[in-house]
Short mmCIF file of C-alpha atoms in Angstrom, two decimals:
data_model
loop_
_atom_site.label_atom_id
_atom_site.label_comp_id
_atom_site.label_asym_id
_atom_site.label_seq_id
_atom_site.Cartn_x
_atom_site.Cartn_y
_atom_site.Cartn_z
CA GLY A 1 0.00 0.00 0.00
CA ALA A 2 0.86 3.73 0.00
CA VAL A 3 1.92 4.00 -3.63
CA VAL A 4 2.46 7.35 -5.29
CA SER A 5 2.74 7.69 -9.05
CA GLN A 6 3.91 10.54 -11.23
CA HIS A 7 3.23 11.23 -14.87
CA PRO A 8 5.08 11.71 -17.07
CA SER A 9 8.34 10.14 -15.96
CA ARG A 10 10.29 12.13 -18.52
CA VAL A 11 9.39 15.15 -20.60
CA ILE A 12 11.33 17.20 -23.09
CA CYS A 13 9.85 20.49 -24.18
CA LYS A 14 10.76 23.65 -26.00
CA SER A 15 11.53 26.86 -24.17
CA GLY A 16 8.40 28.92 -23.62
CA THR A 17 5.96 26.03 -23.43
CA SER A 18 4.10 24.84 -20.34
CA VAL A 19 4.41 21.40 -18.84
CA LYS A 20 2.03 19.69 -16.44
CA ILE A 21 3.20 17.00 -14.04
CA GLU A 22 0.71 14.82 -12.21
CA CYS A 23 1.14 13.25 -8.79
CA ARG A 24 -1.36 10.61 -7.74
CA SER A 25 -1.81 8.61 -4.57
CA LEU A 26 -3.01 5.28 -5.90
CA ASP A 27 -4.30 3.50 -2.83
CA PHE A 28 -4.82 6.15 -0.19
CA GLN A 29 -6.23 9.62 0.27
CA ALA A 30 -3.64 12.35 0.60
CA THR A 31 -4.68 15.58 2.24
CA THR A 32 -1.19 16.97 1.77
CA MET A 33 1.23 16.59 -1.11
CA PHE A 34 4.68 18.08 -1.35
CA TRP A 35 6.57 19.10 -4.46
CA TYR A 36 10.38 18.92 -4.48
CA ARG A 37 13.00 19.77 -7.07
CA GLN A 38 16.45 18.26 -7.42
CA PHE A 39 19.19 19.73 -9.57
CA PRO A 40 22.11 17.50 -10.59
CA LYS A 41 24.48 16.69 -7.75
CA GLN A 42 22.35 18.66 -5.31
CA SER A 43 19.93 17.79 -2.58
CA LEU A 44 16.18 17.86 -2.94
CA MET A 45 14.58 21.20 -2.21
CA LEU A 46 11.01 21.72 -1.11
CA MET A 47 9.13 23.89 -3.57
CA ALA A 48 5.65 23.94 -2.15
CA THR A 49 3.13 22.22 0.06
CA SER A 50 -0.20 21.42 -1.49
CA ASN A 51 -3.30 20.87 0.63
CA GLU A 52 -6.46 19.50 -0.90
CA GLY A 53 -9.00 22.18 -1.61
CA SER A 54 -6.79 25.12 -0.69
CA LYS A 55 -4.02 27.21 -2.15
CA ALA A 56 -0.51 25.82 -2.10
CA THR A 57 2.11 27.23 0.24
CA TYR A 58 5.30 28.08 -1.60
CA GLU A 59 8.81 28.15 -0.20
CA GLN A 60 10.78 31.35 -0.33
CA GLY A 61 12.25 31.95 -3.76
CA VAL A 62 9.77 29.76 -5.63
CA GLU A 63 7.64 31.75 -8.05
CA LYS A 64 4.01 30.83 -7.55
CA ASP A 65 3.01 32.25 -10.92
CA LYS A 66 5.57 30.10 -12.66
CA PHE A 67 4.96 26.87 -10.79
CA LEU A 68 1.20 26.45 -10.61
CA ILE A 69 0.01 23.81 -8.17
CA ASN A 70 -3.49 22.42 -8.06
CA HIS A 71 -4.67 19.86 -5.53
CA ALA A 72 -8.24 19.37 -6.65
CA SER A 73 -8.87 15.98 -5.10
CA LEU A 74 -7.59 13.76 -2.30
CA THR A 75 -5.64 11.66 -4.79
CA LEU A 76 -4.28 14.13 -7.33
CA SER A 77 -2.00 17.14 -7.30
CA THR A 78 -0.61 18.77 -10.42
CA LEU A 79 2.42 20.98 -10.93
CA THR A 80 2.43 23.12 -14.06
CA VAL A 81 5.69 24.72 -15.09
CA THR A 82 4.60 27.71 -17.13
CA SER A 83 6.72 29.26 -19.85
CA ALA A 84 9.49 26.80 -19.13
CA HIS A 85 13.10 27.81 -19.64
CA PRO A 86 16.27 25.73 -19.72
CA GLU A 87 17.05 26.67 -16.12
CA ASP A 88 13.83 24.89 -15.09
CA SER A 89 15.32 21.61 -16.28
CA SER A 90 15.40 19.47 -13.18
CA PHE A 91 14.07 16.37 -11.48
CA TYR A 92 10.70 17.03 -9.88
CA ILE A 93 9.47 14.69 -7.15
CA CYS A 94 6.23 14.69 -5.25
CA SER A 95 5.40 13.06 -1.97
CA ALA A 96 2.09 12.48 -0.26
CA ARG A 97 0.97 12.21 3.31
CA ARG A 98 -1.98 9.99 4.12
CA ARG A 99 -5.09 11.61 5.44
CA GLU A 100 -4.88 9.63 8.67
CA ASP A 101 -1.18 10.34 9.16
CA TYR A 102 -1.46 14.09 9.56
CA SER A 103 0.41 14.25 12.85
CA TYR A 104 2.73 11.39 12.00
CA ASN A 105 4.31 12.92 8.89
CA GLU A 106 5.07 9.70 7.07
CA GLN A 107 5.65 10.72 3.46
CA PHE A 108 5.45 8.48 0.43
CA PHE A 109 7.45 9.54 -2.59
CA GLY A 110 6.64 9.38 -6.25
CA PRO A 111 9.19 8.10 -8.79
CA GLY A 112 9.94 11.59 -10.06
CA THR A 113 9.67 13.43 -13.38
CA ARG A 114 12.75 14.47 -15.29
CA LEU A 115 12.08 17.71 -17.17
CA THR A 116 14.41 18.88 -19.92
CA VAL A 117 13.73 22.25 -21.49
CA LEU A 118 15.51 22.86 -24.77
CA LYS B 1 26.30 25.98 6.55
CA ASN B 2 23.55 23.52 5.57
CA GLU B 3 20.99 22.70 8.20
CA VAL B 4 21.46 19.02 7.47
CA GLU B 5 24.97 17.67 6.97
CA GLN B 6 25.81 14.14 5.92
CA SER B 7 29.07 12.26 5.95
CA PRO B 8 30.71 10.80 4.09
CA GLN B 9 29.66 12.25 0.75
CA ASN B 10 30.96 9.21 -1.07
CA LEU B 11 31.64 5.73 0.22
CA THR B 12 32.94 2.68 -1.61
CA ALA B 13 33.11 -0.59 0.27
CA GLN B 14 33.44 -4.30 -0.34
CA GLU B 15 30.51 -6.66 -0.17
CA GLY B 16 29.90 -7.82 3.38
CA GLU B 17 31.30 -4.75 5.08
CA PHE B 18 29.46 -2.90 7.84
CA ILE B 19 28.43 0.53 6.60
CA THR B 20 27.76 3.66 8.65
CA ILE B 21 26.40 6.92 7.27
CA ASN B 22 26.12 9.92 9.56
CA CYS B 23 23.73 12.85 9.66
CA SER B 24 23.96 15.96 11.80
CA TYR B 25 21.40 18.73 11.89
CA SER B 26 21.28 22.17 13.41
CA VAL B 27 17.57 22.85 13.83
CA GLY B 28 14.93 21.56 16.19
CA ILE B 29 13.10 18.70 14.58
CA SER B 30 9.98 16.64 15.08
CA ALA B 31 11.18 13.75 12.91
CA LEU B 32 14.15 12.56 10.88
CA HIS B 33 13.89 10.47 7.74
CA TRP B 34 16.35 8.21 6.00
CA LEU B 35 15.66 7.82 2.31
CA GLN B 36 17.20 5.75 -0.46
CA GLN B 37 17.48 7.09 -3.99
CA HIS B 38 18.41 4.78 -6.85
CA PRO B 39 20.12 5.91 -10.08
CA GLY B 40 16.78 6.35 -11.86
CA GLY B 41 15.85 8.91 -9.23
CA GLY B 42 13.01 7.18 -7.42
CA ILE B 43 13.01 7.58 -3.66
CA VAL B 44 12.14 4.99 -1.07
CA SER B 45 11.53 5.92 2.54
CA LEU B 46 13.62 3.65 4.79
CA PHE B 47 12.97 5.01 8.25
CA MET B 48 11.28 7.80 10.09
CA LEU B 49 12.65 8.45 13.58
CA SER B 50 11.87 10.78 16.41
CA SER B 51 13.88 8.95 19.07
CA GLY B 52 15.88 5.82 19.76
CA LYS B 53 16.55 3.14 17.22
CA LYS B 54 14.77 1.27 14.45
CA LYS B 55 15.73 -1.88 12.59
CA HIS B 56 14.47 -3.27 9.33
CA GLY B 57 16.25 -6.27 7.92
CA ARG B 58 19.92 -5.36 7.52
CA LEU B 59 19.28 -1.68 8.08
CA ILE B 60 19.49 0.05 11.44
CA ALA B 61 18.83 3.71 12.13
CA THR B 62 19.58 5.53 15.36
CA ILE B 63 19.02 9.06 16.51
CA ASN B 64 20.36 11.11 19.42
CA ILE B 65 18.09 14.12 19.85
CA GLN B 66 20.35 15.84 22.39
CA GLU B 67 23.36 15.62 20.09
CA LYS B 68 21.29 16.30 16.95
CA HIS B 69 22.81 13.33 15.22
CA SER B 70 21.56 10.24 13.45
CA SER B 71 23.28 7.25 11.89
CA LEU B 72 22.22 4.73 9.30
CA HIS B 73 23.94 1.36 9.45
CA ILE B 74 23.92 -1.41 6.87
CA THR B 75 25.07 -4.84 8.00
CA ALA B 76 26.41 -7.45 5.58
CA SER B 77 26.35 -4.95 2.73
CA HIS B 78 25.50 -6.15 -0.77
CA PRO B 79 25.97 -4.61 -4.23
CA ARG B 80 22.21 -4.04 -4.44
CA ASP B 81 22.59 -1.62 -1.51
CA SER B 82 24.43 0.74 -3.87
CA ALA B 83 22.41 3.94 -3.96
CA VAL B 84 22.29 7.46 -2.59
CA TYR B 85 21.19 7.60 1.02
CA ILE B 86 19.58 10.83 2.09
CA CYS B 87 18.91 12.20 5.53
CA ALA B 88 15.97 14.60 5.83
CA VAL B 89 14.41 16.38 8.77
CA ARG B 90 11.04 17.84 9.54
CA ARG B 91 11.53 21.03 11.49
CA ARG B 92 9.68 21.32 14.73
CA TYR B 93 8.48 24.79 13.80
CA SER B 94 8.03 25.57 10.11
CA GLY B 95 7.52 29.02 8.67
CA GLY B 96 4.80 29.85 6.21
CA GLY B 97 2.66 26.87 7.07
CA ALA B 98 4.75 24.53 4.97
CA ASP B 99 6.01 21.42 6.71
CA GLY B 100 7.95 19.57 4.08
CA LEU B 101 11.35 18.10 4.63
CA THR B 102 14.83 19.64 4.61
CA PHE B 103 17.33 17.35 2.99
CA GLY B 104 21.00 16.59 3.29
CA LYS B 105 23.04 16.28 0.11
CA GLY B 106 23.13 12.53 0.29
CA THR B 107 25.80 9.87 0.59
CA HIS B 108 26.72 8.01 -2.58
CA LEU B 109 27.32 4.41 -1.57
CA ILE B 110 28.90 1.84 -3.85
CA ILE B 111 29.24 -1.75 -2.70
CA GLN B 112 31.67 -3.71 -4.83
CA PRO B 113 31.31 -7.49 -5.21
#
């Protein structure tokens, strides 16, 4: 149990286009999902926290108008990279916390999406 | 200085060796995670600790809250243990309402046959 999927696993796009990444909890309800970014040879960095039915909370330095997050249901959060540029090329990973684990903070990670912007 | 520091950054060992990876942190935390990341990038959660010690198979994780230090041990290491091991903490008090994790840079472990 507690499986998180991401789609797509890899995406290559042209500069200026928008890319949507989906994060789904397959066998549990996730009230909270987290979006992380990992540049080569660097540690993961939290981008934003997404709570179902409310606006995402962004970390300092993350542009909310560029990285649009929607958490419309208890099993799906989406991250849209708008007007992507080569510097947005990175590995994007989501994680989800089960509805019943709110105070426990167990997080289940997706397999990640590798974005390359040409 | 990073809030979460891991050592060593890189570790190569022979199959069967006892492996120790260390993590020190400088903030108050409510939980510490050990994660495993394979070359494809996918992350598996190994442990979540708030005190004491946990064991799962050949893996053991310990934490000393007073010293702000945690260790991950691998007994009877095997080539399939080769991966990046990441320490991450959940701060006790998070700003802005966000309560995601803060990560160390990871330890690249290679176990040679």
